[in-house]
Short mmCIF file of C-alpha atoms in Angstrom, two decimals:
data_model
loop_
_atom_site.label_atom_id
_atom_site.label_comp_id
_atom_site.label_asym_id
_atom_site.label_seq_id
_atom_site.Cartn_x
_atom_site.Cartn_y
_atom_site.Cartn_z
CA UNK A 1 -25.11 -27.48 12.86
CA UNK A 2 -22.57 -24.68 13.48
CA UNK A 3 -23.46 -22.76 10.48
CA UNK A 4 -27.38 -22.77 10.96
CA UNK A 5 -26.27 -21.06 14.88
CA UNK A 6 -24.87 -18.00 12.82
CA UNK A 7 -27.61 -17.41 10.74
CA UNK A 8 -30.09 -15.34 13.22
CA UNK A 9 -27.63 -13.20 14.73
CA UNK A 10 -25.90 -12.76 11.37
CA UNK A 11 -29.56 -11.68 10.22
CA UNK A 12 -29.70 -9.43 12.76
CA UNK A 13 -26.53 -7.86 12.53
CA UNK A 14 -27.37 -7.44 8.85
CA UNK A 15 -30.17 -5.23 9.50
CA UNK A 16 -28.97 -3.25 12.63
CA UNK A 17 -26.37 -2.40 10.35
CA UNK A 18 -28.09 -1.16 7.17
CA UNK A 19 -30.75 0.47 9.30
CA UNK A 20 -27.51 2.70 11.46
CA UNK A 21 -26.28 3.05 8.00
CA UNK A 22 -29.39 4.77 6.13
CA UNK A 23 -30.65 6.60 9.31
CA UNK A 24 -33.86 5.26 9.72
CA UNK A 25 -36.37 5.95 12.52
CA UNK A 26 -35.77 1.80 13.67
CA UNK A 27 -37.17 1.62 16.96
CA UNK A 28 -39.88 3.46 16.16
CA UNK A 29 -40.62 1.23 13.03
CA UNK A 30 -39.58 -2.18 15.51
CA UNK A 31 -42.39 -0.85 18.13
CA UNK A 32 -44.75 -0.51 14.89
CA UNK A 33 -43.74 -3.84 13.22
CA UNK A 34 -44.47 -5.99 16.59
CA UNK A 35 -47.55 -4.65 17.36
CA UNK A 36 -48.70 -6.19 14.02
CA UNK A 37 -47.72 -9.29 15.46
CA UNK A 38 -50.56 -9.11 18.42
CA UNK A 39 -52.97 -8.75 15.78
CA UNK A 40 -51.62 -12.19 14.40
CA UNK A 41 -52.82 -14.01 17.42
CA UNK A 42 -56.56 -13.40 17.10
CA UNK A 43 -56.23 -15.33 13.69
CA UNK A 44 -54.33 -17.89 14.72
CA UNK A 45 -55.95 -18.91 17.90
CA UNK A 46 -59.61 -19.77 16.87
CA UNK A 47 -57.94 -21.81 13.80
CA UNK A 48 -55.39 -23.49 15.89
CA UNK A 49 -58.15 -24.12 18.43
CA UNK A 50 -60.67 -26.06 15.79
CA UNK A 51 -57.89 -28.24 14.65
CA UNK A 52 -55.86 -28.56 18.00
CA UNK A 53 -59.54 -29.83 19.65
CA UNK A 54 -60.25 -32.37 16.51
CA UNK A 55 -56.86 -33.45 16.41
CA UNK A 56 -56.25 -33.75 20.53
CA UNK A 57 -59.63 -35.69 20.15
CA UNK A 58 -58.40 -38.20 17.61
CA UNK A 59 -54.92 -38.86 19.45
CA UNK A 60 -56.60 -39.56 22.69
CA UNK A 61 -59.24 -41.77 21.76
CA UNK A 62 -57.02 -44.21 20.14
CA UNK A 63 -57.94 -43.86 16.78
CA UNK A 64 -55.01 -41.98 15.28
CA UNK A 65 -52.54 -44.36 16.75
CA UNK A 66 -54.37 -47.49 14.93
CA UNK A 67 -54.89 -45.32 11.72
CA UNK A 68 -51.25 -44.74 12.02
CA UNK A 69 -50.10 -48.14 12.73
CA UNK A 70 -51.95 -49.23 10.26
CA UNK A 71 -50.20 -47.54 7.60
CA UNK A 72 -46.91 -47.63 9.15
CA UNK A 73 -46.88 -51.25 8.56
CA UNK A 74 -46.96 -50.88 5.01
CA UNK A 75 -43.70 -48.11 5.24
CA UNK A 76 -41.95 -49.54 7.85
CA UNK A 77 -39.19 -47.45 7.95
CA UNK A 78 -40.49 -44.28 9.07
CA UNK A 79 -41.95 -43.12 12.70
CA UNK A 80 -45.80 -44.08 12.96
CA UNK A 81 -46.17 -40.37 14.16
CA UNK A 82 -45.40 -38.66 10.89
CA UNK A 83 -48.05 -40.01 8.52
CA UNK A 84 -50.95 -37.10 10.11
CA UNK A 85 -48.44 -34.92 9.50
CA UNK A 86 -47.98 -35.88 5.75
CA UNK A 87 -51.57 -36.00 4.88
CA UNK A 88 -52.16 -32.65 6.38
CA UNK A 89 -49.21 -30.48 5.33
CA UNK A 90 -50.97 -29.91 2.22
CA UNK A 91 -54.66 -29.14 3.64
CA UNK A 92 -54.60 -27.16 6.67
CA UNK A 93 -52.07 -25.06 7.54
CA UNK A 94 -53.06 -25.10 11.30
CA UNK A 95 -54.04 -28.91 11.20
CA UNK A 96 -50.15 -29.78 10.34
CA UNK A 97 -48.97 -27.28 13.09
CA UNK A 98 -51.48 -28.66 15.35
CA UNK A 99 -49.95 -32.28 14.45
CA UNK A 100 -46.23 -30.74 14.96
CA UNK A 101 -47.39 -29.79 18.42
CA UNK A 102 -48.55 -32.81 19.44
CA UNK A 103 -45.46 -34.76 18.13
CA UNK A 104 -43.29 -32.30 20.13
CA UNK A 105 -45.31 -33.27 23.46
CA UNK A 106 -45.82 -36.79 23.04
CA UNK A 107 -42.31 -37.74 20.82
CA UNK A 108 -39.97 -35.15 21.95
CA UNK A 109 -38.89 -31.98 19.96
CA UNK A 110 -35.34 -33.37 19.10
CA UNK A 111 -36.90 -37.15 18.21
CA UNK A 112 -36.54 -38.32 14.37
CA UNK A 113 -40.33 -37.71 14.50
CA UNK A 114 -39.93 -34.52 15.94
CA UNK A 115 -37.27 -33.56 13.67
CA UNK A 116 -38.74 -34.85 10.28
CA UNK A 117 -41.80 -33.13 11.48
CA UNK A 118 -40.35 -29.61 11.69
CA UNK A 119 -38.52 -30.22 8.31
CA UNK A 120 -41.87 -31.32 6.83
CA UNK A 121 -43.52 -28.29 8.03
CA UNK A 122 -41.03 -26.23 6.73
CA UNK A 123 -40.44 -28.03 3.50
CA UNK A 124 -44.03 -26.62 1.55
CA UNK A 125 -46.62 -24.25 2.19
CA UNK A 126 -50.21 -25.06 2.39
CA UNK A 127 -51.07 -25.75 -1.49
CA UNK A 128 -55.21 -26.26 -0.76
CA UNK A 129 -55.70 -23.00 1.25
CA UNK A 130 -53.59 -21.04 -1.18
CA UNK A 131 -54.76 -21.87 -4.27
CA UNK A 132 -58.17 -21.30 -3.13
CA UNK A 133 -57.45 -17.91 -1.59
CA UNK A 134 -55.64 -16.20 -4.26
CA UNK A 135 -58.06 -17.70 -7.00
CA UNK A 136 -61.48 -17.06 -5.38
CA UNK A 137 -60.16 -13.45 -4.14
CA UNK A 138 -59.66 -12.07 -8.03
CA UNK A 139 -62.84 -14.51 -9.03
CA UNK A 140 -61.09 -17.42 -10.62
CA UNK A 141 -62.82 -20.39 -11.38
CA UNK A 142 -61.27 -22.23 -13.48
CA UNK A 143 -57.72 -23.36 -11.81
CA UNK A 144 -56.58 -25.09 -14.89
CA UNK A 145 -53.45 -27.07 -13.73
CA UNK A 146 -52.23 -25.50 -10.69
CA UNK A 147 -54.02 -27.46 -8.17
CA UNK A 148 -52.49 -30.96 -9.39
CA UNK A 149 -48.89 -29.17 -9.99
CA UNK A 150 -48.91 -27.79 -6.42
CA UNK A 151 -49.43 -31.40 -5.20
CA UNK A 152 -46.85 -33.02 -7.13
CA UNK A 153 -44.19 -29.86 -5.73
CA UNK A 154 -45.89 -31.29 -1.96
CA UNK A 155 -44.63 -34.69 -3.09
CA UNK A 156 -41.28 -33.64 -4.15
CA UNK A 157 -40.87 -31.73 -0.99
CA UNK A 158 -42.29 -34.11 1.36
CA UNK A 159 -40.22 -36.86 -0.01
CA UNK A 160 -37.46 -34.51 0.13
CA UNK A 161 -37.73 -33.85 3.50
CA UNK A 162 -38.16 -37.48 4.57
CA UNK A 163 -35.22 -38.50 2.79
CA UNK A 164 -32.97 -35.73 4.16
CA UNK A 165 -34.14 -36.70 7.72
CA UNK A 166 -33.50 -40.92 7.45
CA UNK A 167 -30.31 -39.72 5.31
CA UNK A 168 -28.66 -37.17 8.29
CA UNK A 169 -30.59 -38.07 11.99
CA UNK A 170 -31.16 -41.95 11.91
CA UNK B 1 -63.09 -27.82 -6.07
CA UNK B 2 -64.12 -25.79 -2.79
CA UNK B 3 -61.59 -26.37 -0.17
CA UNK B 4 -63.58 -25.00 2.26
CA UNK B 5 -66.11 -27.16 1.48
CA UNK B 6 -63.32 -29.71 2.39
CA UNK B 7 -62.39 -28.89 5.28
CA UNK B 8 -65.50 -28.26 6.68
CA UNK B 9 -66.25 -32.03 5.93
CA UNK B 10 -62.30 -33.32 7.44
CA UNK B 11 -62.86 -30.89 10.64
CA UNK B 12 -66.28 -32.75 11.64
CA UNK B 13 -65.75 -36.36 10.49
CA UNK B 14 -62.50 -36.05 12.55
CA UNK B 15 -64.29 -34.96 15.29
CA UNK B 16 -67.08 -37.50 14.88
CA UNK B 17 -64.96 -40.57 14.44
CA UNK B 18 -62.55 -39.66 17.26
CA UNK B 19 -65.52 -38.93 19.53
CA UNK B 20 -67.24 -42.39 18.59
CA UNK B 21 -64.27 -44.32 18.58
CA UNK B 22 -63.25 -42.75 21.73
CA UNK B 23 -67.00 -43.47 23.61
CA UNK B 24 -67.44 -47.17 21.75
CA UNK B 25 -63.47 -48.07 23.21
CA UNK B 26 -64.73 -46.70 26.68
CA UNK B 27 -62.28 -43.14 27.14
CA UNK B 28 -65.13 -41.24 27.94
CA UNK B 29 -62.93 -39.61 30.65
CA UNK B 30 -60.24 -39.12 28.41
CA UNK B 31 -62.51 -37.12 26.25
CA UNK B 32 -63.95 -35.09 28.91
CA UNK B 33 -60.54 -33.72 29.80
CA UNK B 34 -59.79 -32.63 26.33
CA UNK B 35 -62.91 -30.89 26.13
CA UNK B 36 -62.38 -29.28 29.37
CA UNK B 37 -58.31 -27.86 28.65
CA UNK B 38 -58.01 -27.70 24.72
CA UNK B 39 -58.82 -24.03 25.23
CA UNK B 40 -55.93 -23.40 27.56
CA UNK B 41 -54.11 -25.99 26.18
CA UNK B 42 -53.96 -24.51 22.60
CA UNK B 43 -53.64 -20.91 24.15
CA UNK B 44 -50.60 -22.16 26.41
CA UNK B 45 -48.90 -22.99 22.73
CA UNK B 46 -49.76 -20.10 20.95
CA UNK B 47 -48.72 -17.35 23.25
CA UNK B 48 -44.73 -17.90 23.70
CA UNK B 49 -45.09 -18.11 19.65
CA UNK B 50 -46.62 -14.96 19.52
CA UNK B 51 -43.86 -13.26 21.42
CA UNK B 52 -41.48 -14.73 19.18
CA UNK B 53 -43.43 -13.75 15.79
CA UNK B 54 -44.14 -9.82 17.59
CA UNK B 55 -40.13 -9.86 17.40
CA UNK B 56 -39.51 -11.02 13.96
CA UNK B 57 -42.34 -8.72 12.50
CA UNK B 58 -40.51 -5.48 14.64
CA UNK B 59 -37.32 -6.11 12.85
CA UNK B 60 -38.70 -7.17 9.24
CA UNK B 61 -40.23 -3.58 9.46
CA UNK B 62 -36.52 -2.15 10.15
CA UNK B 63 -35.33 -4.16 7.49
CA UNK B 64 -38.49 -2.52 5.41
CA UNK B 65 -37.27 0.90 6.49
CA UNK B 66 -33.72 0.49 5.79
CA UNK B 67 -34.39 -0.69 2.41
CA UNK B 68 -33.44 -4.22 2.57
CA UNK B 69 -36.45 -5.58 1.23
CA UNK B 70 -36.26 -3.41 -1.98
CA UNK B 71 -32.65 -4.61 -2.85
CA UNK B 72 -33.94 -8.27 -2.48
CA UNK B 73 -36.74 -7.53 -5.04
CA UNK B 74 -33.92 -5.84 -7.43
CA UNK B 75 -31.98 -8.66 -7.10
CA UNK B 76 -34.77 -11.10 -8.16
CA UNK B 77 -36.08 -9.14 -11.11
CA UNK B 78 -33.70 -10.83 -13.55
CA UNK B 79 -35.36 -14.40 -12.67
CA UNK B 80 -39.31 -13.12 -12.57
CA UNK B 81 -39.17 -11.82 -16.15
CA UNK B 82 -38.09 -15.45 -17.11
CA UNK B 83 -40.62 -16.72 -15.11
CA UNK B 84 -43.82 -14.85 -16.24
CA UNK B 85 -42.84 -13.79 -19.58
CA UNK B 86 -46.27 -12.22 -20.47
CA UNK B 87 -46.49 -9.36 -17.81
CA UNK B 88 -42.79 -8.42 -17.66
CA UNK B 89 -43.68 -4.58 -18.95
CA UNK B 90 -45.94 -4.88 -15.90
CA UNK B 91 -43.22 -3.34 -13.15
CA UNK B 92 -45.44 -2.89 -10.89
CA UNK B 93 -47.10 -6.26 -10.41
CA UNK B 94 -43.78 -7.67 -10.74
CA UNK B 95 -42.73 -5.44 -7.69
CA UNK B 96 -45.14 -7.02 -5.77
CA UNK B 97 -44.64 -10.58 -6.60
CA UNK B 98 -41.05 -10.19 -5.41
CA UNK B 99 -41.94 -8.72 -2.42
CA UNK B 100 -44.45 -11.46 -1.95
CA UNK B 101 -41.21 -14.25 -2.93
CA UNK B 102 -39.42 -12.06 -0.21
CA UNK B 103 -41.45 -11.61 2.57
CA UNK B 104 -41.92 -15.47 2.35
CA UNK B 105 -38.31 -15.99 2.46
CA UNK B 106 -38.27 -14.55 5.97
CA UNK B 107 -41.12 -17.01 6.94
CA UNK B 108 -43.60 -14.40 7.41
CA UNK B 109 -46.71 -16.20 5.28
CA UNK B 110 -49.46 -13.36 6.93
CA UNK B 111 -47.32 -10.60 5.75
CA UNK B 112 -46.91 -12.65 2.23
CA UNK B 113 -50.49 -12.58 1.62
CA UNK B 114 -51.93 -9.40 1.29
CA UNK B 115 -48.62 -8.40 -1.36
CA UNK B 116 -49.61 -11.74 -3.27
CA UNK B 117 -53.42 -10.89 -3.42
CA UNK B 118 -51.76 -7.65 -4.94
CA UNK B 119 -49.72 -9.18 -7.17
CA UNK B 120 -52.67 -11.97 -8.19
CA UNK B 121 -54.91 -8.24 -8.83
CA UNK B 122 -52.16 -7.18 -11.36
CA UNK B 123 -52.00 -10.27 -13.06
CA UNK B 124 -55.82 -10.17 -13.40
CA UNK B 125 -55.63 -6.93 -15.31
CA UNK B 126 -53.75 -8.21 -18.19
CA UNK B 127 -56.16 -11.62 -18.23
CA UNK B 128 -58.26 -12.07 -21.62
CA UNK B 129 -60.79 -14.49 -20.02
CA UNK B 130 -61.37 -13.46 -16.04
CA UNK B 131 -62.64 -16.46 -14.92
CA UNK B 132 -60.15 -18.68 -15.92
CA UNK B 133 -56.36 -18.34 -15.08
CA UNK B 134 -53.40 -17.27 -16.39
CA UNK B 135 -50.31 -18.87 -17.03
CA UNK B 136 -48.50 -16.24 -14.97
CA UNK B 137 -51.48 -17.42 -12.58
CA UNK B 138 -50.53 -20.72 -12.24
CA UNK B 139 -46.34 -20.15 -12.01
CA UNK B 140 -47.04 -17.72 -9.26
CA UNK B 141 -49.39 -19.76 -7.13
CA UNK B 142 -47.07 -23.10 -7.84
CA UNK B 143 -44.23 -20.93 -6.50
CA UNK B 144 -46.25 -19.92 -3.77
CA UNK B 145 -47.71 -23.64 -2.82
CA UNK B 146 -43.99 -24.66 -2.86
CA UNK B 147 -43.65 -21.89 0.05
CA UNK B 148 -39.88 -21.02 -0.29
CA UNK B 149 -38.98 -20.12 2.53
CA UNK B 150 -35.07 -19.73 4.28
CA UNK B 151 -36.31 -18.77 7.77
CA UNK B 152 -39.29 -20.51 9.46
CA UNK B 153 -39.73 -17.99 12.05
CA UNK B 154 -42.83 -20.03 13.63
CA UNK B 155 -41.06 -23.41 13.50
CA UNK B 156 -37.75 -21.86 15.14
CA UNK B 157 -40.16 -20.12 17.86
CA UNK B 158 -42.00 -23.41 18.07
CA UNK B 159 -39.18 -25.50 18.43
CA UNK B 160 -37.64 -23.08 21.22
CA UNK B 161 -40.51 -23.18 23.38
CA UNK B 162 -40.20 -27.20 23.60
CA UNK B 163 -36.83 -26.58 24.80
CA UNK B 164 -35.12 -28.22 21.83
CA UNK B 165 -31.87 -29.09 21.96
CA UNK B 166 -30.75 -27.90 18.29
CA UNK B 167 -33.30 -25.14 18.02
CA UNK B 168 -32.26 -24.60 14.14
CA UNK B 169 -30.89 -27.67 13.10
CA UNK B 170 -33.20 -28.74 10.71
CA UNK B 171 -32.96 -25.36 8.75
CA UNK B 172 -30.98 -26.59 6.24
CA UNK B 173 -32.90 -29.69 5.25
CA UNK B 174 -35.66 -27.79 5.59
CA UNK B 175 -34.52 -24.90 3.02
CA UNK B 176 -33.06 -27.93 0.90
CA UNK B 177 -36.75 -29.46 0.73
CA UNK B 178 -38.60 -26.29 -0.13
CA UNK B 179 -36.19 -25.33 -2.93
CA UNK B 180 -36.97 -28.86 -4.43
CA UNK B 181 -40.19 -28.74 -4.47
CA UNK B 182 -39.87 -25.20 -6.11
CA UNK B 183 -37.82 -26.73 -8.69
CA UNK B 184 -39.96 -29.62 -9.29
CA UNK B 185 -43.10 -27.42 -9.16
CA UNK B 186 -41.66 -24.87 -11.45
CA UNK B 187 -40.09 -27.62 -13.89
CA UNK B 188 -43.91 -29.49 -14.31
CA UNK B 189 -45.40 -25.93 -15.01
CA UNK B 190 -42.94 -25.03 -17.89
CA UNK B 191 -42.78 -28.59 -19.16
CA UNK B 192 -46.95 -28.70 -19.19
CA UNK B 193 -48.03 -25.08 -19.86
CA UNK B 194 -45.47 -23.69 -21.58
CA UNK B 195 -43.55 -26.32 -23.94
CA UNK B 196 -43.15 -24.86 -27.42
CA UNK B 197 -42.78 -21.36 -26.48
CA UNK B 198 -39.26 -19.87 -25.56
#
């Protein structure tokens, strides 16, 4: 995808540009803006960890394969892989990236797996976790819709995603 | 519901089943090494994304600086006062709901959250009834479940480190996906909450 190549540096240029052209203080504000970053890895890595262990656990002793086998045989036409990813997308944000991991090592990165993975992981955000944080942090409790219409939106992306992957990689 | 509730209950029955399955079919070795590398396992994965995501959140914060991320919220301002009709005097949550939409555009969900806990704060002030939410609520969170997002910084980083052949490939598709399910998720909410009013 030639296009999709241009996009980062193109980014990049974009705001090397605008920053030379308004003068900003940019490499003090780059130096500022990564260290932020670091701070990102003490949240990720105990979550990551809990689901990476559970997940590692249910891969190796067999039981995700025949879980997944199981339903693959009703959808036939997609990679036995992908079905932990779908039920987890929506859930746990670090339980579908721990899945996307372990399709990367055990599929390859550049499989259809591996590929419909990434597109599902990029296709939706994680609709459980964020309806619960942004409702219980202003003391919300009644959700009205927005839980069922951020599933259906999962679907519709999901579905999406699968088709786009069988329609341009297979 | 209580997702965390949830997940506390998905987290150990996974474990559980996987480590009875796992003992009944006779892996015990199997088991023991995950126990004894999932640490460095999961740490070997997370650092190279780390790097990556230190880079990304260095040049967002030019792009802060230089005032990029202000003409992104101007330019969606047209399409949020059609979207939450009954705060649009409300500038200032509405500023912060675009920079939320924004921020997430760059695939940068941490730095989307604390500007949408803002935003959900704002939207709370105009709310009759606090316990129960808003229709602005609801459009905003189904937007934000959707997760529109044009760069996946984590999934490019990700995908790098596996040495992937077509590192951003599946951008497109990806950005294709999200948008429907923005659409569709954004469609259901005006069709269910809001037919009748225009």
């Amino acid at each position: 995808m030639a296009i999709a190549d241009y996009l980062l540096p193109g980014l990049l240029l974009l705001i090397v540009l605008c920053a030379l052209w308004k003068r900003v203080n940019a490499y003090q504000a780059f130096v500022d803006g990564a260290k932020e970053g670091i701070s990102l890895f003490l949240s990720i890595y105990p979550a990551l960890l809990a689901m990476m262990c559970a997940i590692t656990l249910l891969r190796e002793s067999g039981l995700m394969t025949l879980l997944s086998q199981a339903v693959a045989r009703l959808i036939p036409t997609l990679p036995s892989e992908i079905f932990p990813m779908i039920f987890f997308r929506p859930i746990s944000g670090s339980a579908s990236l721990a899945v996307l991991i372990d399709i990367f090592k055990n599929s390859g990165v550049d499989s259809l797996a591996g590929i419909m993975a990434s597109i599902i992981q990029g296709s939706t955000d994680t609709t459980v976790y964020v309806i619960t944080l942004y409702f219980s942090t202003v003391g919300i409790k009644k959700i009205k819709n927005s839980l069922a219409i951020g599933l259906m939106a999962d679907v519709a992306g999901i579905g999406m995603a699968i088709f786009l992957t069988l329609m341009f990689f297979s | 519901m209580e997702a965390g509730d949830t997940m506390d209950i998905i987290w150990l029955f996974m474990i559980a089943l996987a480590l009875i399955f796992g003992l009944v079919s006779g892996k015990v070795d199997l088991i023991n090494q995950v126990v004894i590398n999932i640490g460095k396992d999961t740490f070997d994965f997370v650092l190279p994304l780390i790097c990556m995501t230190c880079f990304w959140n260095g040049m967002l914060n030019v792009a802060k600086e230089a005032g990029l991320l202000k003409k992104l919220e101007r330019l969606f301002s047209p399409l949020l006062r059609w979207l939450f009709p009954d705060i649009k005097e409300d500038k200032e949550t509405l500023g912060y709901i675009a920079a939320n939409i924004t921020v997430n555009l760059f695939g940068l969900g941490s730095a989307a959250t604390p500007v949408g806990l803002k935003a959900m704060n704002g939207m709370q002030k105009h709310n009759p009834d606090p316990k129960t939410a808003t229709r602005s609520m609801v459009t905003f969170l189904v937007l934000n479940t959707a997760g529109v997002t044009v760069l996946s910084t984590t999934l490019i980083a990700l995908r790098a480190s596996f040495h992937s052949q077509d590192v951003t490939g599946f951008m497109p598709f990806a950005i294709l996906s999200t948008f429907f399910a923005s659409f569709v998720g954004l469609t259901i909410d005006r069709w269910w909450n809001h037919h009748g009013d225009r």
